[in-house]
Coordinates of C-alpha atoms in Angstrom, one line a residue:
M1 CA -17.8 -13.3 34.0
T2 CA -16.9 -16.8 32.8
G3 CA -13.9 -17.6 30.9
S4 CA -10.7 -19.4 31.3
G5 CA -8.4 -16.4 31.3
A6 CA -5.9 -18.2 29.2
G7 CA -5.8 -15.4 26.7
S8 CA -5.0 -12.8 29.6
S9 CA -2.3 -10.4 28.1
A10 CA -2.4 -12.1 24.8
A11 CA -4.1 -9.5 22.9
G12 CA -1.6 -7.1 24.0
G13 CA 1.4 -9.1 22.7
L14 CA -0.5 -9.5 19.4
L15 CA -1.1 -5.7 18.9
G16 CA 2.3 -5.2 19.9
A17 CA 3.5 -7.0 16.9
I18 CA 1.8 -5.1 14.5
A19 CA 2.4 -1.9 16.2
D20 CA 5.0 -0.4 13.9
V21 CA 2.7 -1.3 10.4
G22 CA 1.5 2.0 8.9
R23 CA 2.4 4.4 12.1
A24 CA 2.3 7.8 11.0
S25 CA 4.3 10.6 12.2
S26 CA 1.1 11.6 14.3
G27 CA 1.4 8.6 16.2
G28 CA -2.0 7.3 14.6
Y29 CA -2.2 4.9 11.6
E30 CA -2.3 5.1 8.0
R31 CA -3.4 1.4 7.1
F32 CA -5.5 1.9 4.0
A33 CA -7.0 -0.7 1.9
W34 CA -4.6 -2.7 -0.4
T35 CA -1.4 -0.6 0.2
V36 CA 1.8 -2.1 1.3
H37 CA 0.7 -1.6 4.9
D38 CA -2.5 -3.6 4.6
L39 CA -0.9 -6.1 2.7
A40 CA 1.7 -6.6 5.4
L41 CA -1.3 -7.1 7.8
R42 CA -2.8 -9.6 5.5
E43 CA 0.7 -11.5 5.5
W44 CA 0.5 -11.3 9.5
F45 CA -3.2 -12.5 9.6
A46 CA -2.3 -15.6 7.4
A47 CA 1.0 -16.5 9.4
E48 CA -0.9 -16.2 12.8
A49 CA -3.4 -18.5 11.2
A50 CA -1.0 -20.8 10.0
A51 CA 0.8 -21.0 13.1
R52 CA -2.2 -22.4 14.8
G53 CA -2.9 -24.7 12.0
L54 CA -6.0 -23.0 10.6
D55 CA -7.1 -23.2 7.1
V56 CA -7.0 -19.8 5.5
T57 CA -9.3 -18.8 2.4
T58 CA -9.8 -15.4 0.9
D59 CA -13.3 -15.0 -0.9
R60 CA -14.4 -13.1 -3.7
A61 CA -14.3 -9.8 -2.2
G62 CA -11.1 -10.3 -0.7
N63 CA -11.8 -11.0 3.1
Q64 CA -9.6 -13.3 4.7
W65 CA -11.0 -16.3 6.7
A66 CA -9.2 -18.7 9.0
W67 CA -11.1 -22.0 10.0
W68 CA -10.6 -24.1 12.8
G69 CA -12.6 -27.1 11.3
D70 CA -14.2 -27.6 8.1
P71 CA -17.5 -25.6 7.6
D72 CA -18.5 -27.3 4.5
A73 CA -18.6 -30.6 6.1
D74 CA -19.6 -29.5 9.6
G75 CA -20.9 -25.9 9.4
P76 CA -22.0 -23.8 9.2
G77 CA -19.7 -22.5 12.0
V78 CA -19.3 -19.6 14.4
V79 CA -17.4 -16.6 13.1
T80 CA -15.5 -13.9 14.9
G81 CA -12.9 -11.1 13.8
S82 CA -13.2 -7.8 12.6
H83 CA -10.7 -5.7 10.4
L84 CA -7.1 -4.5 10.2
D85 CA -7.4 -1.1 8.0
S86 CA -7.5 2.1 9.5
V87 CA -9.0 5.7 9.0
P88 CA -6.3 8.6 8.4
G89 CA -4.6 8.9 11.7
G90 CA -6.6 6.1 13.3
G91 CA -5.7 4.5 16.6
A92 CA -4.5 1.2 17.2
F93 CA -7.6 -0.4 18.7
D94 CA -10.4 0.2 16.2
G95 CA -10.6 -3.1 14.2
P96 CA -7.2 -4.8 15.3
L97 CA -8.4 -5.3 18.8
G98 CA -11.4 -7.5 17.3
V99 CA -8.9 -9.6 15.5
V100 CA -6.1 -10.1 17.8
S101 CA -8.9 -10.9 20.5
A102 CA -10.4 -13.6 18.2
F103 CA -6.7 -15.3 18.0
A104 CA -6.4 -15.1 21.8
A105 CA -9.7 -16.4 22.4
L106 CA -9.3 -19.3 20.2
D107 CA -5.9 -20.0 21.9
A108 CA -7.8 -20.0 25.2
L109 CA -10.6 -22.5 24.0
R110 CA -7.9 -24.8 22.9
A111 CA -5.8 -24.5 26.2
S112 CA -9.0 -25.0 28.0
G113 CA -9.8 -28.2 26.1
V114 CA -13.0 -27.2 24.5
V115 CA -14.2 -29.5 21.9
P116 CA -16.3 -27.4 19.5
A117 CA -19.3 -29.1 17.9
R118 CA -19.0 -27.0 14.9
P119 CA -15.9 -24.9 13.2
L120 CA -14.9 -21.6 14.2
A121 CA -13.4 -19.0 12.1
I122 CA -11.4 -15.7 12.5
V123 CA -12.2 -13.3 9.7
N124 CA -10.3 -10.1 8.6
F125 CA -12.9 -7.7 6.4
S126 CA -11.0 -5.8 4.0
D127 CA -11.5 -2.1 3.9
E128 CA -14.0 -1.7 6.7
E129 CA -13.3 2.2 7.1
G130 CA -13.5 2.9 3.5
A131 CA -10.7 5.2 3.7
R132 CA -8.9 4.8 0.4
F133 CA -12.2 4.2 -2.0
G134 CA -14.9 6.3 0.1
L135 CA -17.4 3.4 0.7
A136 CA -17.2 2.0 4.3
C137 CA -17.2 -1.7 5.0
L138 CA -16.6 -2.3 1.5
G139 CA -15.5 -6.0 1.9
S140 CA -18.6 -7.0 3.6
R141 CA -20.7 -5.2 1.3
A142 CA -19.0 -6.8 -1.4
V143 CA -19.3 -10.5 -0.1
T144 CA -23.0 -10.1 0.9
G145 CA -23.5 -8.4 -2.5
T146 CA -25.6 -5.5 -1.2
V147 CA -23.4 -3.3 -3.5
S148 CA -22.9 -4.5 -6.9
A149 CA -19.5 -5.5 -8.2
D150 CA -19.5 -3.3 -11.0
R151 CA -20.0 -0.2 -9.0
L152 CA -17.5 -1.6 -6.2
L153 CA -14.7 -2.3 -9.1
A154 CA -15.4 1.5 -10.4
L155 CA -14.9 3.4 -7.2
R156 CA -11.6 5.4 -7.3
D157 CA -9.0 6.6 -4.9
R158 CA -7.5 10.0 -4.6
T159 CA -4.9 9.3 -7.5
G160 CA -7.7 8.0 -9.7
D161 CA -6.7 4.2 -9.5
S162 CA -10.1 2.2 -9.5
L163 CA -10.5 -0.9 -7.2
A164 CA -10.5 -2.9 -10.3
D165 CA -6.8 -1.3 -11.2
V166 CA -5.7 -1.7 -7.5
L167 CA -6.6 -5.5 -7.4
G168 CA -5.2 -6.2 -10.6
R169 CA -1.7 -4.9 -9.7
V170 CA -1.6 -6.7 -6.4
S171 CA 0.8 -9.7 -6.6
P172 CA -0.5 -13.1 -5.3
G173 CA 1.9 -12.6 -2.3
G174 CA 0.2 -9.5 -1.4
S175 CA -2.6 -11.3 0.6
G176 CA -0.1 -13.2 2.8
V177 CA 0.0 -16.1 0.4
S178 CA 2.4 -17.4 -2.3
S179 CA 1.7 -19.6 -5.3
S180 CA 3.9 -22.2 -4.5
S181 CA 1.9 -24.5 -2.3
R182 CA -1.3 -26.4 -2.8
G183 CA -4.6 -25.5 -1.3
S184 CA -6.7 -26.8 1.4
S185 CA -10.0 -28.8 1.3
L186 CA -11.9 -25.2 1.2
S187 CA -10.4 -24.2 -2.1
R188 CA -12.7 -23.7 -4.9
P189 CA -12.5 -21.7 -8.3
G190 CA -12.2 -18.1 -7.6
E191 CA -10.8 -18.5 -4.2
V192 CA -7.6 -18.5 -2.4
S193 CA -6.6 -21.0 0.3
T194 CA -3.9 -22.1 2.4
S195 CA -3.1 -25.1 4.5
S196 CA -1.4 -25.3 7.8
T197 CA 0.4 -28.4 6.5
S198 CA 2.3 -26.2 3.6
G199 CA 2.9 -23.2 5.3
V200 CA 1.6 -19.8 4.0
G201 CA 0.8 -20.9 0.4
V202 CA -1.9 -20.6 -2.2
G203 CA -4.1 -22.8 -4.3
V204 CA -5.9 -21.1 -7.1
G205 CA -8.5 -22.4 -9.2
G206 CA -10.6 -21.3 -12.0
S207 CA -10.0 -18.4 -14.8
G208 CA -10.2 -15.0 -15.3
S209 CA -8.0 -11.8 -14.4
W210 CA -6.6 -12.5 -11.1
G211 CA -5.1 -10.1 -8.4
S212 CA -4.9 -9.4 -4.7
G213 CA -3.4 -13.0 -4.2
G214 CA -6.4 -14.6 -5.7
V215 CA -9.4 -12.5 -6.0
S216 CA -10.7 -12.9 -9.5
L217 CA -11.9 -9.7 -11.1
E218 CA -14.2 -11.6 -13.2
H219 CA -15.7 -13.3 -10.1
Y220 CA -15.6 -10.3 -7.5
G221 CA -18.4 -9.8 -5.5
R222 CA -21.1 -11.6 -3.7
D223 CA -19.9 -15.2 -2.6
D224 CA -22.8 -17.2 -1.4
E225 CA -20.4 -20.1 -0.5
A226 CA -18.5 -17.8 1.9
L227 CA -21.8 -16.7 3.3
A228 CA -23.3 -20.3 3.7
R229 CA -20.4 -21.2 6.1
I230 CA -21.6 -18.4 8.4
G231 CA -23.7 -19.7 11.2
V232 CA -23.4 -16.6 13.6
F233 CA -21.1 -13.6 13.8
V234 CA -19.7 -12.1 16.9
E235 CA -17.5 -8.9 16.4
L236 CA -15.4 -7.5 19.4
H237 CA -14.5 -3.9 18.9
V238 CA -13.2 -1.2 21.5
E239 CA -16.0 1.2 22.3
Q240 CA -16.3 4.5 20.4
G241 CA -17.9 6.3 23.2
R242 CA -17.9 6.8 26.9
Y243 CA -20.8 4.7 28.0
L244 CA -19.0 1.8 30.1
A245 CA -16.4 4.5 31.2
D246 CA -19.1 6.7 32.9
L247 CA -21.0 3.9 34.6
P248 CA -21.3 3.8 38.3
A249 CA -19.0 2.1 40.4
D250 CA -21.7 -0.1 41.4
E251 CA -22.4 -0.9 37.9
A252 CA -19.0 -0.9 36.3
A253 CA -18.6 -3.4 33.4
P254 CA -15.3 -3.7 31.2
V255 CA -17.4 -5.3 28.4
A256 CA -20.8 -4.6 26.9
V257 CA -23.1 -6.2 24.2
G258 CA -24.4 -4.4 21.0
A259 CA -28.0 -3.8 20.4
A260 CA -28.1 -1.8 17.2
I261 CA -26.3 0.3 15.0
W262 CA -27.8 4.0 14.1
P263 CA -28.8 4.6 10.4
H264 CA -26.0 6.6 8.7
G265 CA -24.9 7.6 5.1
R266 CA -22.3 9.8 3.6
W267 CA -23.3 12.4 0.8
R268 CA -21.2 14.6 -1.6
V269 CA -21.3 18.2 -2.5
D270 CA -20.0 19.9 -5.6
L271 CA -19.3 23.4 -5.3
A272 CA -18.4 24.9 -8.8
G273 CA -16.2 28.4 -8.9
E274 CA -14.0 30.1 -11.4
A275 CA -10.3 29.7 -11.4
N276 CA -8.3 33.0 -11.3
H277 CA -5.4 34.7 -10.0
A278 CA -5.5 35.4 -6.2
G279 CA -3.3 38.7 -6.8
T280 CA -5.2 40.2 -9.6
T281 CA -8.9 39.3 -9.1
P282 CA -11.0 41.8 -7.4
L283 CA -12.9 40.4 -4.7
A284 CA -16.3 41.7 -6.4
H285 CA -15.4 39.9 -9.4
R286 CA -14.5 36.5 -8.0
H287 CA -16.6 33.1 -8.2
D288 CA -14.9 31.6 -5.0
P289 CA -16.6 28.0 -3.9
M290 CA -14.5 28.1 -0.7
L291 CA -17.1 30.6 0.4
D292 CA -19.9 28.5 -0.2
L293 CA -17.9 25.7 1.6
A294 CA -17.8 28.0 4.7
R295 CA -21.5 28.3 4.6
L296 CA -22.2 24.8 4.0
I297 CA -20.1 23.8 7.1
T298 CA -22.2 25.9 9.1
D299 CA -25.3 24.9 7.7
V300 CA -24.4 21.3 8.3
R301 CA -23.9 22.1 11.8
A302 CA -27.4 23.9 12.0
A303 CA -29.2 20.9 10.1
A304 CA -27.8 18.6 12.6
E305 CA -28.7 20.5 15.7
Q306 CA -32.4 21.0 14.3
A307 CA -32.6 17.2 13.6
G308 CA -31.3 16.0 16.8
A309 CA -28.6 14.2 14.7
L310 CA -24.8 13.7 14.3
A311 CA -23.3 15.3 11.0
T312 CA -19.9 16.0 9.9
L313 CA -18.0 17.7 7.0
A314 CA -14.5 16.8 7.5
K315 CA -13.4 15.8 4.0
V316 CA -12.5 18.2 1.4
E317 CA -10.9 18.3 -2.0
V318 CA -9.9 21.6 -3.6
E319 CA -9.1 22.1 -7.1
P320 CA -6.4 23.2 -8.4
N321 CA -5.2 23.8 -4.7
G322 CA -2.7 26.2 -5.1
V323 CA -2.3 29.0 -2.5
N324 CA -2.3 31.8 -4.9
A325 CA -5.1 30.6 -7.0
I326 CA -8.8 31.0 -6.6
P327 CA -10.3 27.2 -6.6
S328 CA -12.2 26.1 -9.6
R329 CA -14.2 23.5 -7.7
V330 CA -14.5 22.1 -4.3
R331 CA -16.0 18.8 -3.4
A332 CA -16.8 18.1 0.3
W333 CA -18.4 14.9 1.7
I334 CA -20.7 15.0 4.7
D335 CA -21.3 12.0 7.1
A336 CA -24.8 12.1 8.9
R337 CA -26.0 9.7 11.6
A338 CA -29.3 9.6 13.8
E339 CA -31.3 7.6 16.2
T340 CA -33.7 7.4 13.2
E341 CA -33.8 7.6 9.8
D342 CA -36.3 10.3 9.7
A343 CA -34.0 12.3 11.7
V344 CA -31.0 11.8 9.2
L345 CA -33.6 12.7 6.2
A346 CA -34.3 15.9 8.2
V347 CA -30.6 16.8 8.0
L348 CA -30.7 16.5 4.3
C349 CA -33.9 17.9 3.7
G350 CA -35.4 19.8 6.7
P351 CA -38.2 18.9 9.2
G352 CA -40.5 16.2 7.7
G353 CA -38.2 15.7 5.0
V354 CA -40.0 18.0 2.7
G355 CA -38.8 21.5 1.4
G356 CA -36.0 22.0 -1.0
A357 CA -34.5 19.5 -3.3
V358 CA -34.2 16.1 -2.2
P359 CA -31.1 14.8 -4.1
V360 CA -30.9 11.8 -2.4
E361 CA -33.6 9.4 -4.0
A362 CA -35.6 9.4 -0.6
G363 CA -36.9 5.8 -1.4
H364 CA -33.5 4.5 -0.9
M365 CA -33.3 6.0 2.9
T366 CA -35.8 3.2 4.0
A367 CA -35.1 0.0 6.2
G368 CA -33.9 -2.8 4.6
P369 CA -31.0 -4.0 2.9
V370 CA -28.2 -1.3 2.1
A371 CA -29.4 0.6 -0.5
E372 CA -27.5 0.5 -3.8
R373 CA -27.1 3.3 -6.3
V374 CA -24.9 4.9 -8.9
P375 CA -24.8 8.5 -8.0
G376 CA -25.7 10.8 -10.8
E377 CA -23.9 14.1 -11.6
R378 CA -25.4 17.0 -10.1
P379 CA -24.6 20.9 -11.4
G380 CA -22.3 22.3 -9.0
L381 CA -23.2 25.3 -7.2
R382 CA -21.9 29.1 -8.2
S383 CA -21.0 32.0 -6.0
S384 CA -22.3 34.4 -8.5
A385 CA -22.5 37.2 -5.8
P386 CA -20.6 37.8 -2.5
G387 CA -23.8 36.4 -0.6
G388 CA -23.2 33.1 -2.0
P389 CA -25.6 30.7 -3.7
G390 CA -28.7 32.2 -4.1
G391 CA -27.7 35.5 -3.3
R392 CA -27.4 34.4 0.6
G393 CA -25.6 36.4 3.1
G394 CA -25.2 33.6 5.4
P395 CA -26.6 30.7 7.1
G396 CA -30.3 31.1 8.5
T397 CA -30.7 35.0 7.1
G398 CA -33.6 34.2 4.7
G399 CA -34.2 33.7 1.0
G400 CA -31.3 31.1 0.6
L401 CA -30.4 27.5 0.4
G402 CA -31.4 25.8 3.5
G403 CA -32.2 29.1 5.1
S404 CA -35.1 29.7 7.5
S405 CA -36.5 32.8 5.6
G406 CA -36.9 34.3 9.2
S407 CA -39.1 31.6 10.4
G408 CA -36.6 30.3 12.7
V409 CA -36.9 26.7 11.3
F410 CA -33.6 25.5 9.2
G411 CA -34.7 24.1 6.1
G412 CA -32.0 21.4 6.0
L413 CA -29.2 20.8 3.4
G414 CA -31.6 19.8 0.2
E415 CA -30.8 22.9 -2.0
W416 CA -27.0 22.3 -1.6
A417 CA -27.8 19.2 -4.0
P418 CA -26.1 16.4 -1.8
V419 CA -25.5 13.3 -3.7
E420 CA -25.8 10.2 -1.9
E421 CA -22.5 7.7 -2.0
S422 CA -23.4 5.4 0.7
W423 CA -26.6 4.6 3.0
T424 CA -27.0 1.9 5.8
P425 CA -30.4 1.9 7.4
A426 CA -30.8 1.2 11.2
T427 CA -29.3 -2.3 12.0
V428 CA -30.9 -4.1 14.9
F429 CA -28.5 -7.3 15.9
D430 CA -30.5 -10.4 17.0
P431 CA -32.1 -9.5 20.3
A432 CA -32.1 -13.2 21.6
L433 CA -28.8 -13.5 20.6
A434 CA -27.6 -10.1 22.3
A435 CA -29.7 -11.2 25.6
R436 CA -27.9 -14.6 25.8
L437 CA -24.3 -13.1 25.4
A438 CA -25.3 -10.5 28.0
D439 CA -26.2 -13.5 30.7
V440 CA -22.8 -15.3 29.5
V441 CA -20.4 -12.1 29.7
G442 CA -22.0 -10.6 32.9
R443 CA -20.5 -8.2 35.1
P444 CA -17.1 -8.8 37.3
G445 CA -18.6 -9.3 40.9
S446 CA -22.3 -9.1 39.9
D447 CA -25.0 -11.4 38.8
L448 CA -26.1 -8.5 36.6
P449 CA -26.0 -9.2 33.0
A450 CA -23.6 -7.3 31.0
P451 CA -25.0 -4.1 29.5
V452 CA -26.7 -4.0 26.3
I453 CA -26.0 -0.8 24.2
G454 CA -26.6 0.8 20.9
T455 CA -23.8 2.3 18.7
G456 CA -23.4 5.1 16.2
A457 CA -20.5 3.7 14.4
G458 CA -21.0 1.3 11.4
H459 CA -19.3 -1.8 11.7
D460 CA -19.2 -5.0 9.1
A461 CA -21.3 -6.8 12.0
G462 CA -24.2 -4.4 10.7
I463 CA -23.7 -5.4 7.0
L464 CA -24.2 -9.2 7.8
A465 CA -26.8 -8.6 10.1
A466 CA -28.7 -6.3 7.4
A467 CA -27.8 -9.7 5.1
G468 CA -29.7 -11.8 7.4
V469 CA -26.9 -13.5 9.5
P470 CA -27.4 -13.9 13.1
T471 CA -24.9 -11.2 14.5
A472 CA -23.7 -9.7 17.8
M473 CA -21.3 -7.5 19.0
L474 CA -19.0 -6.9 22.1
F475 CA -17.7 -3.4 23.2
V476 CA -14.6 -3.0 25.1
R477 CA -14.2 -0.1 27.5
N478 CA -12.8 2.8 26.2
P479 CA -11.5 5.2 29.0
T480 CA -11.6 8.4 27.0
G481 CA -14.3 7.7 24.4
V482 CA -12.0 9.1 21.8
S483 CA -11.7 7.1 18.6
H484 CA -10.5 7.5 15.1
S485 CA -7.5 9.4 16.7
P486 CA -4.2 8.3 17.9
A487 CA -5.5 9.1 21.4
E488 CA -7.9 5.9 21.0
H489 CA -7.2 3.6 24.2
A490 CA -8.2 0.8 26.2
E491 CA -6.7 -0.6 29.3
Q492 CA -4.7 -3.7 29.1
S493 CA -6.8 -5.2 31.7
D494 CA -9.8 -4.4 29.9
C495 CA -8.6 -5.9 26.7
D496 CA -7.8 -9.0 28.6
A497 CA -11.5 -8.9 29.9
G498 CA -12.6 -8.6 26.3
V499 CA -10.6 -11.7 25.4
E500 CA -12.1 -13.6 28.5
A501 CA -15.6 -12.4 27.3
L502 CA -15.1 -13.5 24.0
T503 CA -13.9 -17.1 24.9
A504 CA -16.9 -17.4 27.0
V505 CA -19.2 -16.6 24.2
L506 CA -17.4 -18.7 21.6
A507 CA -17.4 -21.5 23.9
D508 CA -21.1 -21.2 24.4
L509 CA -21.6 -20.8 20.8
L510 CA -19.4 -23.7 19.8
T511 CA -20.7 -26.4 22.4
T512 CA -24.6 -25.6 22.2
P513 CA -26.9 -28.1 20.3
A514 CA -27.8 -26.5 16.9
V515 CA -31.3 -25.2 16.6
P516 CA -32.2 -22.5 13.8
L517 CA -31.6 -19.2 14.9
G518 CA -34.7 -16.9 15.0
R519 CA -34.8 -12.9 14.1
S520 CA -37.2 -10.5 15.8
A521 CA -37.4 -6.7 15.8
T522 CA -36.6 -4.3 18.5
P523 CA -36.3 -0.5 18.7
V524 CA -33.2 0.9 17.9
A525 CA -31.0 1.7 20.8
R526 CA -29.6 5.2 21.3
A527 CA -26.0 5.1 20.7
G528 CA -24.2 4.8 24.3
S529 CA -27.2 4.2 26.1
A530 CA -28.5 0.9 27.5
V531 CA -31.4 -0.8 26.4
G532 CA -32.4 -2.3 29.7
S533 CA -31.6 -5.5 31.1
A534 CA -30.6 -8.4 28.6
G535 CA -33.7 -10.5 29.8
S536 CA -36.2 -7.7 28.6
A537 CA -34.4 -7.2 25.2
A538 CA -35.8 -10.2 23.6
P539 CA -37.4 -13.5 24.3
A540 CA -35.2 -16.4 26.0
R541 CA -33.1 -18.0 23.3
Q542 CA -33.5 -21.9 23.2
G543 CA -30.0 -22.8 21.4
L544 CA -27.5 -21.7 19.1
P545 CA -26.7 -21.5 16.4

């Protein structure tokens, strides 16, 4: 692996600087978008950028960009970074490792005397996890326009606040900037900017309803100028799986290159009941949606097993959520992912995508840009008999929703009327770019290229790739494979190897003579599996970006 090594242990130090921000009693993190913890991390990002003399802008979607060089005069540039928010009880590495490694790699580039031929940016995407408003990769979806601003601003959190409400309340200081300083040359109407010569400051132009440190509610959404500044995007991320940890010793590698992201989506199921007293209502007279929830959970597992997919039901809201009250309504959310879109569709609708209701408009579950749709209300399911909806006695017992009717074939979740809340088709990263990065990164003590693997986890890199931005990912070995948990981990030596790999990749992309990037199709790689040698993944690249 090439690389100066100047970033060694730097990532660990930067992670340590934010280790106490949003730490929960579980040992994990509660860093949700636009909360006090998220705003503190945005301030930290702006301060780290200012300390390095970078020009910081906030785009129309609230994402932060720290530029070394002028992308408008000398771009488009090379961009790296990730996100700083977390899932509930999340780990320390998912997202932040990519941001701190980006700062450490920039320091290493400067220390080794690299003279970039084009600008470099570090990005902090807002609300990648979707923990607050229920839509993952919200900031990248907004800036690329893959979901409309009206739909995004109308999203609500658990307290009932819309994204528009939240952005409208956040003070200009909340994004790590204040209104006392002039902006840099990157400022424009609708955008916040800070300049290294004025500390952490903001210059705001234009008019409208301002919030979140310069995000205009009037102009919120797709930002063509921000997109035009991106020539290529490389996101470093902790591996969310054990592919690298399970490699044999003679093939060991601390860093892999991403090939593709599986198709994935989220669906909501509404289960209607009848509120009543827990101590006075006979069992035979109850309409208890919790019974339906129990059957739905087992149906989700059965549908995933039959489809060869991954499906999870892990978020539930119960009304009124009292220990001595039969619920009036239950809402449950399903996350489904698979190697192919047909397999995801089979989870929802059964084998072949037919049979039962198809509440998710099937036309939206096709390859191409992220589908946009405002979900319509669907009637809830009512447990009118002890057997549950349709009088069914349990999953696969026949005559019911998603049941097998004695055929031994599970019919999917269609009749539970799941409502689509997000859908991301299969995303293939630029294969020639992946091949090039695999050669640059390599493997320690070997002439082999770095492994090239697929992933079942969604990332902002996938949203940018689907929007046509040449994109690549680097994955840092996770010894346990655990993620979205306090047990998520990466060894310091592997984090250092990630910084060295990213430094080498950025040096290559920043100093190579520019030629147009091409895009070609390749099959989606199985999550956690290699796609063969980097050289076989795509034709040899002739230059970047």
